PDB file of C-alpha atoms in Angstrom:
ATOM      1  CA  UNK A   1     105.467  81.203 111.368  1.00 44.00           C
ATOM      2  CA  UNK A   2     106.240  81.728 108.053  1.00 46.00           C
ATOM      3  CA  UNK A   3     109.242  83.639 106.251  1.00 51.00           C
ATOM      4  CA  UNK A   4     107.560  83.960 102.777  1.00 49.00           C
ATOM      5  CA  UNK A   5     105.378  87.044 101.848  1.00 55.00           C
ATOM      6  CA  UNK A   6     102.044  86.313 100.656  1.00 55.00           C
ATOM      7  CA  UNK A   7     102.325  89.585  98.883  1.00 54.00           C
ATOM      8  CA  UNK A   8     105.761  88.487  97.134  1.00 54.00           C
ATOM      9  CA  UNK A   9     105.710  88.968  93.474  1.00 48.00           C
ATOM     10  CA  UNK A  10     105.293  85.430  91.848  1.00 48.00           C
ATOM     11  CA  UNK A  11     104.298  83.949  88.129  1.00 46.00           C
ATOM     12  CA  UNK A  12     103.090  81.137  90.458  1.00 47.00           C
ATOM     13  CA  UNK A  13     100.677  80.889  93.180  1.00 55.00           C
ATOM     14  CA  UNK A  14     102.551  80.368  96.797  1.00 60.00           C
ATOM     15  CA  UNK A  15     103.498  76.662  97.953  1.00 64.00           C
ATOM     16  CA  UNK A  16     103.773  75.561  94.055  1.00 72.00           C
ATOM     17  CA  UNK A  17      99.925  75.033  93.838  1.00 80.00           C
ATOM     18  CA  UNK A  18      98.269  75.685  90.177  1.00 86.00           C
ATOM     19  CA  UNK A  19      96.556  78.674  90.043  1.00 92.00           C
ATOM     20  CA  UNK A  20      92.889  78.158  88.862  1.00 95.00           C
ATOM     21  CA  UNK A  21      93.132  81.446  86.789  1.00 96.00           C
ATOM     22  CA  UNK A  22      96.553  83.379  85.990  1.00 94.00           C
ATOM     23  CA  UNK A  23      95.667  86.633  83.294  1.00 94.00           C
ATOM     24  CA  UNK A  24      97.187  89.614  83.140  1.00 95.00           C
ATOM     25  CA  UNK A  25      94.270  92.291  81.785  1.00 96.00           C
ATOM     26  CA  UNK A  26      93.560  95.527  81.130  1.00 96.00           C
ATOM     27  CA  UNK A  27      90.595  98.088  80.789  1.00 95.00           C
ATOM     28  CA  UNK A  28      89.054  96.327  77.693  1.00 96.00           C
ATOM     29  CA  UNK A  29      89.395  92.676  79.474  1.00 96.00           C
ATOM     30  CA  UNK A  30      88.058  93.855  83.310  1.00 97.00           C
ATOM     31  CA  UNK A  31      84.516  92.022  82.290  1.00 97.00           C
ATOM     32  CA  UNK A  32      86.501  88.789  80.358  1.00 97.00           C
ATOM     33  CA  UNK A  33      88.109  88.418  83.872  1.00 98.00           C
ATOM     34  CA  UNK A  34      85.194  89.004  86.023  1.00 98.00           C
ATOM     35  CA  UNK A  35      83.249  86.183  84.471  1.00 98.00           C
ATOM     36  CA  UNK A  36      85.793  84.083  84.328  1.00 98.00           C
ATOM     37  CA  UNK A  37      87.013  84.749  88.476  1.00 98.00           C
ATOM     38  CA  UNK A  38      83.193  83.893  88.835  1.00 98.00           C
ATOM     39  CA  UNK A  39      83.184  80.508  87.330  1.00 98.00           C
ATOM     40  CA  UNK A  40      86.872  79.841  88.618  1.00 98.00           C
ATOM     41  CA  UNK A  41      85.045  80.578  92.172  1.00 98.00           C
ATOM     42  CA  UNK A  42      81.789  78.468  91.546  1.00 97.00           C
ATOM     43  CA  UNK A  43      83.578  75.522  90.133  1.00 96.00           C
ATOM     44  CA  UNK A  44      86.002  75.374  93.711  1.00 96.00           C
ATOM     45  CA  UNK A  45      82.871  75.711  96.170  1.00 96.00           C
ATOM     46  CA  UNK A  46      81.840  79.088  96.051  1.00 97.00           C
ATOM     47  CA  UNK A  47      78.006  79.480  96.039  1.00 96.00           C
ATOM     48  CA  UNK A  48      74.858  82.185  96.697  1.00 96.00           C
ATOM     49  CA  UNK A  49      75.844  85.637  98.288  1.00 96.00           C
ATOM     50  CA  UNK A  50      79.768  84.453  99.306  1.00 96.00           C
ATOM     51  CA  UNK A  51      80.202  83.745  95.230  1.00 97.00           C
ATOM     52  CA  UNK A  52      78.445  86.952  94.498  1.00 98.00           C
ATOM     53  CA  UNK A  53      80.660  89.308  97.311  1.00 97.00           C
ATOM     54  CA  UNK A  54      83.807  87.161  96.483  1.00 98.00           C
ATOM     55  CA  UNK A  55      83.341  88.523  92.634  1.00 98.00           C
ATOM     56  CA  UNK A  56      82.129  91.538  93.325  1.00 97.00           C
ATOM     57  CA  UNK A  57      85.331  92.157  95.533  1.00 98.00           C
ATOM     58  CA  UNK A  58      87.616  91.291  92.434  1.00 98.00           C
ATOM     59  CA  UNK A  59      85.786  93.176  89.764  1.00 97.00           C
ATOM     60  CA  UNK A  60      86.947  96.405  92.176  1.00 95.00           C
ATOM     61  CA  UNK A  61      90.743  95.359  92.327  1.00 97.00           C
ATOM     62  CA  UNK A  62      90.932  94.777  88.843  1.00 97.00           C
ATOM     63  CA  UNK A  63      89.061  97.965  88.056  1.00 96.00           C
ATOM     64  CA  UNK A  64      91.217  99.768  90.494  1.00 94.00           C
ATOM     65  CA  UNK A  65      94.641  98.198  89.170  1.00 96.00           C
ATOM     66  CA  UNK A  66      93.049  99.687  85.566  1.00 96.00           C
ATOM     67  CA  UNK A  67      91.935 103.264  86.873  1.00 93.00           C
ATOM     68  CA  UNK A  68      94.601 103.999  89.129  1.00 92.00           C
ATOM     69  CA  UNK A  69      97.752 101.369  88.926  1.00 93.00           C
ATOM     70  CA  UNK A  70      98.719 101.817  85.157  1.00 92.00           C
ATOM     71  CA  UNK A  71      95.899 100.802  83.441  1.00 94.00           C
ATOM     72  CA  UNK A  72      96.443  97.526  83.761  1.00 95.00           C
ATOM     73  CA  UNK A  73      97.390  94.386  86.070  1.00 96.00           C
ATOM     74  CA  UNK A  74      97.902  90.613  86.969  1.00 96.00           C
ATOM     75  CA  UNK A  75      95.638  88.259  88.539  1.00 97.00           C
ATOM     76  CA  UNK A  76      96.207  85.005  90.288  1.00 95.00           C
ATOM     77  CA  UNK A  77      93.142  82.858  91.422  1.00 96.00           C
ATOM     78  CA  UNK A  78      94.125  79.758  93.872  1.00 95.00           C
ATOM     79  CA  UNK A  79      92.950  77.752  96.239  1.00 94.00           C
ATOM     80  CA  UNK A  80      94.225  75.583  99.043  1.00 92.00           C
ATOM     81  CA  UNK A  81      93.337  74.085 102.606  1.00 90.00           C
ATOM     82  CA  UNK A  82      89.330  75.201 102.126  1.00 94.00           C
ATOM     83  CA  UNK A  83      90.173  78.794 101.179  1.00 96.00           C
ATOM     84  CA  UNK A  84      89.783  80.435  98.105  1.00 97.00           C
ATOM     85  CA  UNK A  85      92.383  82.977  97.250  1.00 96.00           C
ATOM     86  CA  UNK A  86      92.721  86.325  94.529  1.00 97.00           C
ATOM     87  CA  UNK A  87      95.604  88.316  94.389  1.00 96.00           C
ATOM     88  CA  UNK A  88      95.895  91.683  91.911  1.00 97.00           C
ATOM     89  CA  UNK A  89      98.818  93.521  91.551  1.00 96.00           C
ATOM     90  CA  UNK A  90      99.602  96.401  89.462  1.00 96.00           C
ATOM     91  CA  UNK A  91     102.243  98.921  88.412  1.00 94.00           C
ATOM     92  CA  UNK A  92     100.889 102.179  89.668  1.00 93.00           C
ATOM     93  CA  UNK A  93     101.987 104.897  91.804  1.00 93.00           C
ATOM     94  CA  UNK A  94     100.943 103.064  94.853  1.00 91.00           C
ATOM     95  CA  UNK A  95      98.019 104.092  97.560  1.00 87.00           C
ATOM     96  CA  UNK A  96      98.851 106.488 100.328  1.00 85.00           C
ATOM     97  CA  UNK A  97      99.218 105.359 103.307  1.00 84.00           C
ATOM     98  CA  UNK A  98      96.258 107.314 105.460  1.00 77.00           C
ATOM     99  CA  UNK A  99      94.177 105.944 102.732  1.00 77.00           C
ATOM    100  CA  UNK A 100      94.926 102.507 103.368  1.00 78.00           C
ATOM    101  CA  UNK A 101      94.809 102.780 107.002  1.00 76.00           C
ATOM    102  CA  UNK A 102      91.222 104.832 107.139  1.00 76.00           C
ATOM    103  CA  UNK A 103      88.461 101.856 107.753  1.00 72.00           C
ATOM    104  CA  UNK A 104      85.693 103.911 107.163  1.00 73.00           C
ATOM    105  CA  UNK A 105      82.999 103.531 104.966  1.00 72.00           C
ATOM    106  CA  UNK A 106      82.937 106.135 102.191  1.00 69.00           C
ATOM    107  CA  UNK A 107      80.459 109.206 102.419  1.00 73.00           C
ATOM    108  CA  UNK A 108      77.517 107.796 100.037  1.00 77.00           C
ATOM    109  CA  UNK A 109      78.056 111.489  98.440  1.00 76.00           C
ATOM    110  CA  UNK A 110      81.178 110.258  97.628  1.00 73.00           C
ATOM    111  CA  UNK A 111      81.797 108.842  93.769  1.00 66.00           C
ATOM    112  CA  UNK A 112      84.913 107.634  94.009  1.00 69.00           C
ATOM    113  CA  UNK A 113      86.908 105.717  97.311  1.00 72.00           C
ATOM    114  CA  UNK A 114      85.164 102.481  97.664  1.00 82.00           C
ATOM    115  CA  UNK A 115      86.866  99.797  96.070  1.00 87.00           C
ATOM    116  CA  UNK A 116      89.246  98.800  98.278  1.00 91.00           C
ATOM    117  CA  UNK A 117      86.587  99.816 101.373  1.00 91.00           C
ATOM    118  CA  UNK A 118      84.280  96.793  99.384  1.00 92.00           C
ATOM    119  CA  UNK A 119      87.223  94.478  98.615  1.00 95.00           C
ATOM    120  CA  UNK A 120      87.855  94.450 102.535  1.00 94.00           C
ATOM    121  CA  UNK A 121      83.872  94.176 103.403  1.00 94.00           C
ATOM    122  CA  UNK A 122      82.937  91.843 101.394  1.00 96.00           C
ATOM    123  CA  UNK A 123      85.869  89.086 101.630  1.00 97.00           C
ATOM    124  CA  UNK A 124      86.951  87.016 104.585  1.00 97.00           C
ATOM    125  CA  UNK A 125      90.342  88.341 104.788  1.00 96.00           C
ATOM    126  CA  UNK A 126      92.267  91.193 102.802  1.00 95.00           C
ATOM    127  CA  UNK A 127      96.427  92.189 102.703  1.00 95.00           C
ATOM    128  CA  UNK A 128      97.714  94.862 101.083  1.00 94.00           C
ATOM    129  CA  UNK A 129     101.029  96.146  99.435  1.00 93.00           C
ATOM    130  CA  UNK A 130     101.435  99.509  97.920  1.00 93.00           C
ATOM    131  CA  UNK A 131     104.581 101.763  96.957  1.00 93.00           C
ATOM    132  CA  UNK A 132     106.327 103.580  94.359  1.00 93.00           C
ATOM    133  CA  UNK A 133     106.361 100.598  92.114  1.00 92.00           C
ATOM    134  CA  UNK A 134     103.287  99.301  92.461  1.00 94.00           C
ATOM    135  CA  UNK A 135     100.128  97.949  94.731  1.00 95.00           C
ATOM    136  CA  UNK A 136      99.110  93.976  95.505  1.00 95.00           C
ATOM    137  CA  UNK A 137      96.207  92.662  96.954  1.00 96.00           C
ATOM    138  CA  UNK A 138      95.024  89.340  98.063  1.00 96.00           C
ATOM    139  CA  UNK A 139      91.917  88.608  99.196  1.00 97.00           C
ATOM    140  CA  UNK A 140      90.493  85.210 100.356  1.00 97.00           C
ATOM    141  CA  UNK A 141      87.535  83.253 100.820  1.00 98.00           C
ATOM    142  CA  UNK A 142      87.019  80.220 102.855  1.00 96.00           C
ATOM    143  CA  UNK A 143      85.105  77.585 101.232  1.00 94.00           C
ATOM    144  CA  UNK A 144      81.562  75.562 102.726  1.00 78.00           C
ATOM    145  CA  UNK A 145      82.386  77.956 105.441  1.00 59.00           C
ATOM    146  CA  UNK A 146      79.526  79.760 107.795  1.00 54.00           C
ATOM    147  CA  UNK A 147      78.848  83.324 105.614  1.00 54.00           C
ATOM    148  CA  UNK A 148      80.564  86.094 107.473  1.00 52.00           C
ATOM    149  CA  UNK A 149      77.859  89.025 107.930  1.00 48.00           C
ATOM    150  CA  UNK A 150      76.735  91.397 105.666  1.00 48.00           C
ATOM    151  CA  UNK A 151      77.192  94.401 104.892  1.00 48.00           C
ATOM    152  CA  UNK A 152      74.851  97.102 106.853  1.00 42.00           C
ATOM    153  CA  UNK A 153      73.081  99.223 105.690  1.00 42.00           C
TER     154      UNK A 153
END
């Protein structure tokens, strides 16, 4: 077992690997990003409806890290050992705690609440940091895997 935090700040990916993409963005540069996560993630392995729910999973964090964690936020794309990796951190106020802890799917009623609830759906594996001085999250991917299921309904 590991000492090092996957969450721990870093201007490099963990282990010393390049990152495929390293930006930091903000509100006018959360479709720039996107496209580029998207061909970052196609050009390591990702293909069909995992490339597609891998993106779409980013495009919330980074529009989350805009909205809500000081409009705007780091990204670091990587990938090692047949996994793909993202990780998003931001300088916001943090998440509350019951919010990060509460599984559920959002009421469809509901406008606002489902980033992070699609982030955690729609990739293989998702951590999260949050406090006073900011939130991180990395989410991951594995590559020429099985597809995990879908969402329902």
């Amino acid at each position: 077992m590991s000492d090092v935090d996957p969450l721990a700040p870093a201007t490099v990916v963990p282990n010393g690997i390049p990152p495929l993409l390293a930006e930091s963005f903000d509100h006018g540069q959360v479709t720039e990003v996107r496209h580029t996560v998207a061909s970052r993630a196609e050009s390591s392995g990702l293909t069909g409806t995992r490339l597609d729910d891998f993106v779409l999973a980013v495009n919330e964090l980074i529009t989350n890290a805009v909205r809500h964690g000081g409009g705007r936020g780091w990204l670091r794309l990587w990938s090692t050992r047949g996994t793909l990796y993202c990780m998003v951190s931001d300088t916001g106020a943090g998440i509350d705690v019951d919010r990060l802890d509460d599984r559920r799917r959002p009421a469809p009623e509901i406008a606002g609440g489902w980033g992070l609830w699609l982030a955690r759906e729609l990739s293989d594996e998702m951590l999260v940091r949050s406090g006073p001085d900011g939130t991180t999250v990395r989410i991951s991917a594995s590559l020429g895997g099985p597809e995990p299921g879908r969402l329902a309904g």
